[in-house]
XYZ file of C-alpha atoms in Angstrom:
609
model
C 22.927 17.491 25.686
C 23.000 17.690 21.893
C 22.403 14.334 20.198
C 22.960 13.700 16.481
C 23.531 10.630 14.328
C 27.265 10.665 15.030
C 26.915 10.362 18.820
C 23.472 8.764 19.149
C 24.697 5.248 19.985
C 27.170 6.577 22.545
C 24.487 8.606 24.359
C 21.689 6.045 24.085
C 22.465 4.333 27.440
C 22.419 7.753 29.151
C 18.990 8.509 27.696
C 17.622 5.133 28.795
C 18.976 5.629 32.309
C 17.592 9.160 32.551
C 14.125 7.967 31.549
C 14.243 5.084 34.014
C 15.321 7.306 36.932
C 12.926 10.195 36.237
C 9.829 11.127 38.225
C 8.351 12.696 35.096
C 9.395 13.696 31.573
C 8.862 16.913 29.610
C 8.897 17.005 25.805
C 8.759 19.545 22.983
C 9.086 19.445 19.200
C 10.137 21.800 16.413
C 8.531 21.346 12.998
C 9.210 22.334 9.404
C 5.740 23.924 9.241
C 2.254 24.073 10.733
C -0.309 24.203 7.901
C 0.183 23.282 4.238
C -2.859 25.168 2.962
C -5.199 27.237 5.124
C -3.932 30.033 7.300
C -3.413 29.249 10.963
C -6.550 31.166 11.929
C -8.604 29.171 9.420
C -7.080 25.897 10.572
C -8.100 26.637 14.157
C -11.706 27.735 13.719
C -13.302 28.810 16.984
C -16.287 26.482 16.503
C -14.431 23.318 15.594
C -15.503 20.132 17.301
C -12.636 17.923 18.575
C -13.252 15.594 15.624
C -13.042 18.496 13.155
C -9.868 19.853 14.739
C -8.233 16.426 14.625
C -9.181 15.951 10.965
C -7.837 19.414 10.045
C -4.480 18.817 11.741
C -4.221 15.317 10.291
C -4.906 16.623 6.771
C -2.911 19.849 6.812
C -0.035 19.332 9.286
C 1.266 15.769 9.101
C 3.286 16.211 5.904
C 5.647 18.475 7.828
C 8.655 17.058 9.616
C 9.318 16.952 13.325
C 13.072 17.472 13.031
C 14.073 18.478 16.555
C 12.802 16.689 19.644
C 13.451 17.965 23.141
C 13.397 15.688 26.188
C 14.067 16.797 29.750
C 13.878 14.345 32.652
C 13.120 15.496 36.201
C 14.054 13.557 39.352
C 13.258 14.955 42.812
C 15.902 14.716 45.541
C 14.151 14.870 48.902
C 17.300 15.511 50.941
C 18.149 18.635 48.928
C 14.516 19.550 48.126
C 15.440 20.084 44.494
C 15.002 18.536 41.060
C 17.907 17.069 39.106
C 17.398 17.608 35.384
C 18.838 15.944 32.310
C 18.107 17.686 29.013
C 18.502 16.183 25.548
C 18.159 17.926 22.220
C 17.751 15.406 19.356
C 18.201 16.330 15.697
C 16.096 13.989 13.540
C 16.013 13.273 9.826
C 14.528 10.307 7.846
C 17.732 9.194 6.117
C 17.053 6.136 3.885
C 18.539 2.994 5.414
C 19.366 1.370 2.073
C 18.446 1.555 -1.582
C 15.234 -0.365 -0.947
C 14.123 1.924 1.862
C 11.178 4.258 1.442
C 12.329 7.648 0.192
C 10.256 9.823 2.509
C 8.970 13.189 1.387
C 8.080 16.126 3.559
C 7.191 19.781 3.064
C 8.489 23.014 4.550
C 6.636 26.220 5.322
C 8.730 29.256 4.504
C 7.481 31.264 7.481
C 8.379 28.464 9.905
C 11.843 27.977 8.404
C 12.489 31.731 8.447
C 11.349 31.946 12.069
C 13.630 29.093 13.198
C 16.542 30.511 11.211
C 16.123 33.835 13.019
C 16.228 31.919 16.300
C 19.629 30.462 15.330
C 18.400 26.989 14.414
C 21.165 24.905 12.770
C 19.559 23.164 9.784
C 22.870 21.571 8.771
C 22.698 19.392 11.880
C 19.301 18.157 10.765
C 20.033 17.396 7.127
C 23.665 16.287 7.427
C 23.652 14.568 10.797
C 20.035 13.968 11.798
C 19.159 10.703 13.550
C 17.193 8.317 11.280
C 14.065 6.494 12.395
C 11.499 3.900 11.362
C 7.910 3.485 12.455
C 6.649 0.076 13.543
C 5.411 -0.979 10.104
C 8.720 -0.015 8.480
C 10.620 -1.861 11.195
C 8.558 -5.029 10.609
C 9.186 -4.757 6.870
C 12.943 -4.449 7.422
C 12.949 -7.450 9.760
C 11.160 -9.466 7.080
C 13.831 -8.460 4.587
C 16.539 -9.735 6.926
C 14.670 -13.000 7.443
C 14.370 -13.435 3.696
C 18.073 -12.729 3.272
C 18.933 -15.231 5.980
C 16.701 -17.813 4.347
C 18.513 -17.354 1.035
C 21.966 -17.493 2.581
C 23.808 -20.631 3.637
C 23.506 -19.922 7.362
C 22.321 -22.321 9.992
C 18.744 -21.968 8.785
C 19.589 -22.891 5.208
C 19.918 -26.624 5.833
C 16.416 -26.827 7.269
C 14.763 -26.577 3.885
C 17.105 -28.764 1.777
C 15.491 -32.083 0.940
C 17.785 -35.147 0.768
C 16.349 -35.932 -2.663
C 16.586 -32.360 -3.936
C 18.618 -31.709 -7.091
C 21.932 -29.884 -6.793
C 20.738 -26.923 -8.817
C 17.943 -24.408 -8.264
C 14.535 -25.526 -9.418
C 14.231 -22.620 -11.841
C 16.899 -20.417 -13.409
C 15.891 -18.076 -16.252
C 17.488 -18.965 -19.556
C 19.280 -15.616 -19.789
C 20.975 -16.289 -16.417
C 22.032 -19.900 -16.951
C 25.394 -19.051 -18.524
C 26.130 -16.623 -15.680
C 25.359 -19.221 -12.984
C 27.330 -21.946 -14.801
C 30.365 -19.643 -14.869
C 29.992 -18.993 -11.118
C 29.827 -22.752 -10.418
C 33.020 -23.327 -12.460
C 34.861 -20.636 -10.471
C 33.664 -22.083 -7.152
C 34.704 -25.617 -8.193
C 38.192 -24.338 -9.024
C 38.324 -22.432 -5.747
C 37.375 -25.499 -3.689
C 40.020 -27.555 -5.490
C 42.773 -25.073 -4.625
C 43.860 -25.813 -1.043
C 45.976 -22.637 -0.831
C 43.069 -20.282 -1.626
C 40.988 -19.462 1.468
C 38.366 -17.138 -0.053
C 36.863 -16.195 -3.412
C 35.590 -12.731 -4.244
C 33.014 -12.582 -7.053
C 32.401 -9.628 -9.325
C 29.642 -7.163 -8.341
C 26.260 -8.189 -9.729
C 22.555 -7.432 -9.418
C 20.406 -8.352 -6.457
C 18.570 -10.979 -8.513
C 21.857 -12.558 -9.591
C 23.055 -12.638 -5.982
C 19.831 -14.401 -5.032
C 20.460 -17.044 -7.722
C 24.055 -17.479 -6.515
C 22.943 -18.019 -2.926
C 20.277 -20.456 -4.025
C 22.644 -22.448 -6.242
C 25.521 -22.657 -3.762
C 23.215 -23.596 -0.883
C 21.898 -26.528 -2.870
C 25.192 -27.570 -4.407
C 27.529 -26.982 -1.441
C 25.424 -27.188 1.733
C 28.520 -27.674 3.903
C 32.097 -26.438 4.004
C 31.487 -22.961 2.603
C 30.282 -19.629 3.875
C 28.727 -17.049 1.546
C 28.141 -13.413 2.414
C 27.441 -10.129 0.640
C 29.699 -7.123 1.202
C 29.613 -3.547 -0.068
C 32.539 -1.760 -1.676
C 33.501 1.891 -1.169
C 31.659 2.629 -4.398
C 28.481 1.170 -2.846
C 28.693 -1.852 -5.151
C 27.573 -5.158 -3.638
C 29.535 -8.346 -4.244
C 29.713 -11.884 -2.840
C 32.627 -13.443 -0.939
C 32.880 -17.246 -0.528
C 35.044 -18.709 2.259
C 36.127 -22.251 3.169
C 34.977 -23.062 6.694
C 34.299 -26.018 8.932
C 30.988 -26.247 10.788
C 32.236 -24.419 13.886
C 33.667 -21.546 11.851
C 30.508 -21.400 9.838
C 28.355 -21.078 12.965
C 30.590 -18.327 14.295
C 30.404 -16.403 11.033
C 26.625 -16.723 10.995
C 26.392 -15.466 14.559
C 28.611 -12.520 13.678
C 26.501 -11.747 10.636
C 23.263 -11.922 12.588
C 24.727 -9.648 15.264
C 25.756 -7.207 12.546
C 22.276 -7.331 11.007
C 20.701 -6.671 14.404
C 22.995 -3.686 14.898
C 22.062 -2.371 11.456
C 18.393 -2.837 12.291
C 18.785 -0.933 15.563
C 20.596 1.851 13.720
C 17.745 2.058 11.230
C 15.083 2.180 13.967
C 17.188 5.008 15.388
C 15.328 7.714 17.268
C 12.154 5.629 17.500
C 13.941 3.660 20.210
C 13.783 6.752 22.433
C 10.020 7.059 21.945
C 9.621 3.340 22.679
C 11.546 3.815 25.927
C 9.353 6.768 26.942
C 6.250 4.762 26.102
C 7.155 1.602 27.994
C 8.298 3.575 31.043
C 4.699 4.636 31.748
C 6.045 7.911 33.185
C 4.006 11.107 33.129
C 4.827 13.050 29.940
C 4.372 16.828 30.216
C 4.094 19.226 27.275
C 2.838 22.718 26.501
C 0.022 23.013 23.966
C 1.098 19.520 23.038
C -1.557 18.183 20.646
C 0.662 18.665 17.584
C 3.675 17.230 19.426
C 1.705 14.084 20.255
C 0.253 13.719 16.750
C 3.626 14.138 15.024
C 5.354 11.767 17.449
C 2.827 9.008 16.806
C 2.733 9.680 13.059
C 6.509 9.608 12.548
C 7.695 7.062 15.073
C 4.794 4.615 15.551
C 2.208 4.443 12.801
C 0.074 6.490 10.449
C -2.602 8.409 12.287
C -5.989 6.664 12.364
C -8.860 8.067 10.333
C -11.156 8.544 13.309
C -10.637 10.530 16.487
C -11.685 7.725 18.847
C -9.065 5.423 17.349
C -6.477 8.177 17.721
C -7.350 8.421 21.404
C -6.856 4.677 21.852
C -3.496 4.739 20.082
C -2.338 7.775 22.066
C -3.127 6.214 25.439
C -1.185 3.115 24.357
C 1.852 5.166 23.342
C 1.625 7.701 26.202
C -0.348 6.248 29.125
C -0.235 9.571 31.005
C 0.154 13.047 29.506
C -0.378 16.503 30.998
C -0.700 19.763 29.053
C 0.615 22.787 30.993
C -1.308 25.200 28.763
C -4.588 23.566 29.763
C -3.468 23.608 33.387
C -2.663 27.329 33.220
C -6.082 28.155 31.713
C -8.005 26.243 34.390
C -9.020 27.294 37.903
C -7.367 28.247 40.175
C -4.722 29.494 37.709
C -6.825 31.274 35.086
C -7.628 34.159 37.449
C -3.949 34.955 38.109
C -2.263 33.954 34.829
C -3.123 36.253 31.947
C -0.744 35.072 29.203
C -0.244 31.334 28.753
C 2.393 31.353 26.009
C 5.338 29.301 27.233
C 7.773 32.196 27.599
C 5.301 34.421 29.466
C 4.053 31.570 31.600
C 7.593 30.759 32.727
C 8.110 34.400 33.759
C 4.780 34.639 35.606
C 5.441 31.479 37.595
C 8.572 33.049 39.086
C 6.414 35.693 40.819
C 4.077 35.545 43.820
C 1.976 33.644 44.673
C 4.109 31.060 42.880
C 7.570 29.875 43.876
C 10.112 28.820 41.250
C 11.398 25.305 41.968
C 14.985 24.564 42.887
C 16.686 22.604 40.127
C 20.170 21.652 39.042
C 21.537 19.991 35.935
C 23.076 16.572 36.473
C 26.816 16.213 36.000
C 27.744 16.072 32.324
C 24.585 17.826 31.200
C 24.411 21.466 30.080
C 22.798 24.055 32.333
C 20.142 26.367 30.916
C 19.905 29.976 32.017
C 16.270 31.022 31.819
C 17.276 34.686 32.005
C 18.919 34.442 28.565
C 15.967 32.593 26.957
C 16.826 29.912 24.420
C 13.266 29.555 23.221
C 12.530 27.329 20.230
C 15.389 25.015 20.994
C 13.364 21.907 21.749
C 15.495 20.799 24.719
C 15.205 24.204 26.376
C 11.455 24.433 25.759
C 11.026 20.980 27.309
C 13.064 22.127 30.312
C 10.992 25.247 31.048
C 7.785 23.295 30.387
C 8.798 20.953 33.202
C 9.579 23.902 35.490
C 6.151 25.418 34.772
C 4.470 22.153 35.675
C 6.374 21.926 38.956
C 5.480 25.508 39.936
C 1.779 25.042 39.235
C 1.631 21.627 40.916
C 3.356 22.994 44.035
C 0.929 25.928 44.093
C -1.937 23.445 44.329
C -0.197 22.017 47.376
C -0.760 25.300 49.193
C -4.498 24.552 49.271
C -4.038 21.276 51.134
C -4.475 20.915 54.874
C -1.759 21.031 56.003
C -0.115 22.772 53.005
C 2.617 20.949 51.107
C 5.611 22.563 49.414
C 6.238 19.641 47.074
C 3.661 17.829 44.965
C 4.879 14.698 43.187
C 4.036 13.693 39.624
C 1.942 10.830 41.055
C -0.159 12.967 43.378
C -3.935 12.674 43.240
C -4.283 16.443 43.209
C -3.032 16.736 39.613
C -4.892 13.736 38.223
C -7.819 15.814 36.905
C -5.364 17.244 34.342
C -4.190 13.841 33.076
C -4.829 12.867 29.444
C -6.502 16.103 28.397
C -4.894 18.025 25.523
C -5.493 21.754 25.124
C -7.516 22.837 22.070
C -6.439 26.253 20.842
C -9.092 28.949 20.297
C -12.149 26.829 21.149
C -13.636 28.550 24.170
C -16.440 26.125 24.951
C -14.424 22.929 24.272
C -11.083 23.660 25.930
C -9.544 20.216 25.710
C -9.471 16.893 23.881
C -10.314 14.134 26.338
C -8.162 11.087 25.590
C -9.960 8.871 28.101
C -13.592 9.406 27.211
C -16.214 11.436 25.419
C -15.433 15.052 24.620
C -17.498 17.970 25.867
C -20.600 18.689 23.783
C -21.600 22.267 24.615
C -24.861 23.847 23.590
C -24.383 26.412 20.858
C -27.937 27.677 20.595
C -26.686 31.237 20.166
C -24.542 30.337 17.150
C -25.695 30.520 13.530
C -23.960 29.075 10.497
C -24.182 31.318 7.432
C -23.215 30.295 3.902
C -23.029 33.291 1.575
C -21.601 34.368 -1.797
C -17.932 35.174 -2.047
C -18.665 38.732 -3.180
C -20.437 39.652 0.059
C -18.797 42.075 2.471
C -18.892 42.330 6.246
C -21.379 45.159 5.925
C -23.714 42.814 4.052
C -23.825 40.495 7.028
C -24.452 43.370 9.408
C -27.275 44.553 7.173
C -28.714 41.056 6.905
C -28.944 40.506 10.649
C -30.022 44.048 11.530
C -33.083 43.560 9.366
C -33.653 39.952 10.338
C -36.756 40.772 12.368
C -38.350 42.069 9.163
C -39.737 39.715 6.557
C -36.786 38.045 4.765
C -38.667 35.406 2.836
C -38.101 37.248 -0.446
C -34.411 36.338 -0.331
C -34.365 32.922 -1.894
C -31.169 31.884 -3.613
C -27.792 33.098 -2.449
C -27.530 32.420 1.261
C -28.540 29.904 3.927
C -28.906 30.417 7.675
C -28.972 27.480 10.066
C -28.570 27.028 13.775
C -25.273 25.472 14.706
C -27.041 22.258 15.761
C -28.742 21.985 12.369
C -25.450 22.628 10.613
C -23.705 19.826 12.538
C -26.571 17.423 11.897
C -26.467 18.222 8.180
C -22.725 17.585 8.051
C -23.124 14.257 9.842
C -25.838 13.150 7.446
C -23.636 14.093 4.485
C -20.751 12.099 5.965
C -22.988 9.077 6.482
C -24.260 9.346 2.911
C -20.720 9.606 1.580
C -19.595 6.585 3.562
C -22.652 4.611 2.482
C -21.879 5.456 -1.132
C -18.269 4.376 -0.650
C -19.327 1.093 0.920
C -21.819 0.368 -1.861
C -19.105 1.190 -4.383
C -16.839 -1.435 -2.866
C -19.677 -3.968 -2.972
C -20.263 -3.235 -6.678
C -16.549 -3.665 -7.307
C -16.647 -6.956 -5.405
C -19.435 -8.292 -7.594
C -17.444 -7.412 -10.711
C -14.336 -9.056 -9.346
C -16.206 -12.234 -8.497
C -17.473 -12.392 -12.050
C -13.938 -12.134 -13.422
C -12.495 -14.400 -10.684
C -10.230 -11.724 -9.290
C -9.264 -11.689 -5.631
C -11.523 -9.322 -3.767
C -11.431 -7.171 -0.734
C -14.523 -6.021 1.124
C -13.815 -3.554 3.902
C -15.849 -3.831 7.050
C -18.773 -1.498 7.368
C -17.530 1.879 8.533
C -18.557 3.136 11.929
C -21.558 5.394 11.830
C -20.992 8.998 12.667
C -22.681 10.083 15.856
C -25.465 12.500 15.007
C -27.653 14.356 17.450
C -31.388 14.858 17.058
C -32.089 18.481 16.304
C -35.085 20.513 15.322
C -36.047 20.773 11.694
C -33.794 23.004 9.636
C -34.811 26.603 9.063
C -33.400 27.821 5.761
C -33.702 31.264 4.240
C -32.337 32.214 0.806
C -31.560 35.555 -0.724
C -30.965 36.414 -4.358
C -28.957 39.590 -3.918
C -26.690 41.461 -1.527
C -28.512 43.476 1.165
C -26.299 46.431 0.225
C -26.059 47.293 -3.457
C -23.115 49.680 -3.100
C -20.252 47.692 -1.545
C -17.293 49.384 0.075
C -13.761 48.077 -0.416
C -12.892 48.622 3.250
C -15.279 45.819 4.274
C -13.594 42.969 2.407
C -14.228 39.634 4.004
C -11.116 37.556 4.687
C -12.723 34.197 4.289
C -14.755 32.988 1.317
C -18.048 31.172 1.024
C -18.885 28.600 3.647
C -16.968 30.040 6.601
C -18.445 29.736 10.085
C -19.205 32.897 12.026
C -16.956 32.774 15.081
C -15.867 34.648 18.160
C -13.013 37.139 17.660
C -10.578 35.005 19.633
C -6.870 35.784 19.454
C -5.301 34.008 16.487
C -3.077 31.036 17.106
C -2.265 27.541 16.031
C -3.246 24.387 17.724
C -0.221 24.217 19.097
C -0.999 3.634 13.965
C -1.987 0.251 14.189
C -2.550 0.052 17.940
C 0.441 -0.726 20.060
C -0.286 -3.825 22.108
C 2.718 -3.788 24.402
C 1.675 -3.459 28.023
C 2.971 -0.473 29.911
C 4.557 -0.416 33.306
C 2.333 1.806 35.421
C 3.707 4.042 38.105
C 2.874 3.218 41.702
C -0.042 5.323 42.951
C 0.906 7.953 45.461
C -1.352 7.275 48.424
C -0.039 10.018 50.668
C -3.205 11.114 52.537
C -1.787 14.613 52.937
C -2.219 15.206 49.199
C -5.963 14.565 49.321
C -8.723 16.464 50.993
C -9.357 14.933 54.391
C -13.008 15.871 54.445
C -13.861 14.716 50.940
C -12.705 11.767 48.879
C -13.148 13.668 45.611
C -10.179 15.536 44.068
C -9.560 19.039 45.342
C -9.589 20.461 41.808
C -11.510 19.366 38.756
C -11.105 20.261 35.100
C -14.688 21.469 34.603
C -17.168 19.950 32.183
C -18.448 23.412 31.245
C -16.362 26.546 30.859
């Protein structure tokens, strides 16, 4: 089902109902780009730590826009032994709510836009009719604006702050506005004296002048009138004053507050869908979903935290349970029989033995997808086939049970080892980001970090290491060789030094501010970086290239400071905390889905790969 700004409110109840009824949800996103600077291969270095990968994506990917969000809900019907699906394809765009709204900026990557255009993506639906949204901080700010407006108006709350001894004029009106306000008061006096006239429409004026008008009329005429701001077709704002009794005034205020609430809901827009997914506590399935999760939190909840551990905490608040089908497909027992884990190829492989494609049917009123025709890179379709892949792999695990089971539910214990672990692209010894605990810390004793001049060629490195058994002490200036452990320790020390300098800088600024009696702000001490104890660093330097005659065919792609890495296939890794409690799904305690001879799970995502 295609959902845009024009039909969003009409379809919203259907989305809520689909989420509530579902056994699990599948999601997918389409973005305006992946990396704003480094190439994809550089952004996904094979020796990144989870912290480094998170920082790279946060720095280089979050300025892009998630402008299409796919959601597919899956509900299992036991009588028919099939899944009923409901697919939604949302077009999203940060349209400013009003003139005071933040004018959001985002970037596009030409290769990504060209790719989506070749896939038939309709950008007009995004820019002309995309659903707006606000994150939680923006929503709070807008609510405060409404409260301030209500406080200034002559609604039911206005009388609560009028003192019986208060003067009938505002306490302070700028001299340049006094004539304007006096003229308004004269017009209102004449209007109130004319029994035949029921309302008075004032000329359009500035926001500050409207504030003065509200303030003056509230103090001078606390009863018998109703004041409201309207907007003309030319987007000009003006004030209308009406004669009302107390009952009519209450009704008008209730109508205005209802209208404001509707406007606020419209402004929150698509974020309401993410809130519904979050509070449902349902399992959320994605494929290579780290970027999807990061963009969803960044755009619809809050700015991403600076540190990875805080990001994990926020993520588990927003999505209590997630499962990455790419990680699942690259883990035993699947990795031995699945050779290509891209979404399209995975969907094809899971239709063949030993797997069985699940039976599914689109609910009435929802479009049916034909997987034979492939509508890849439409977010709703990608979410749909992601859900099918999950079902096929989960059911395959059921064949190992005693007795075997044809259907494995989204609450089964057998799939719990895959919960809350997000696949990390191109890192062979750290395959996933663990949202519920410490990440894997593999030994990399066989890895060296080499910093070398930009002019060096690949052949220089070969020459350097082929002669490494020979005395190399004469090379003293142009390169440095460290073990990977020493390199990481050095980086951590540098980070600690930088943070210490930053903290001391704030303290110096604080002392200066105290001297000049300025208000001050002292941030709390930053958390120390975790640093391991390694052996003393072994550094060798060289003043010249090992090969004097360089060949052009050996040009090195990356410049100084790159990490030597495995030749893995290239690819892309494909705010504040939310305190709302989440409704957790009932645990499936079916003993048939657990090993009878052992209380431990049948399959584990291994600690070492």
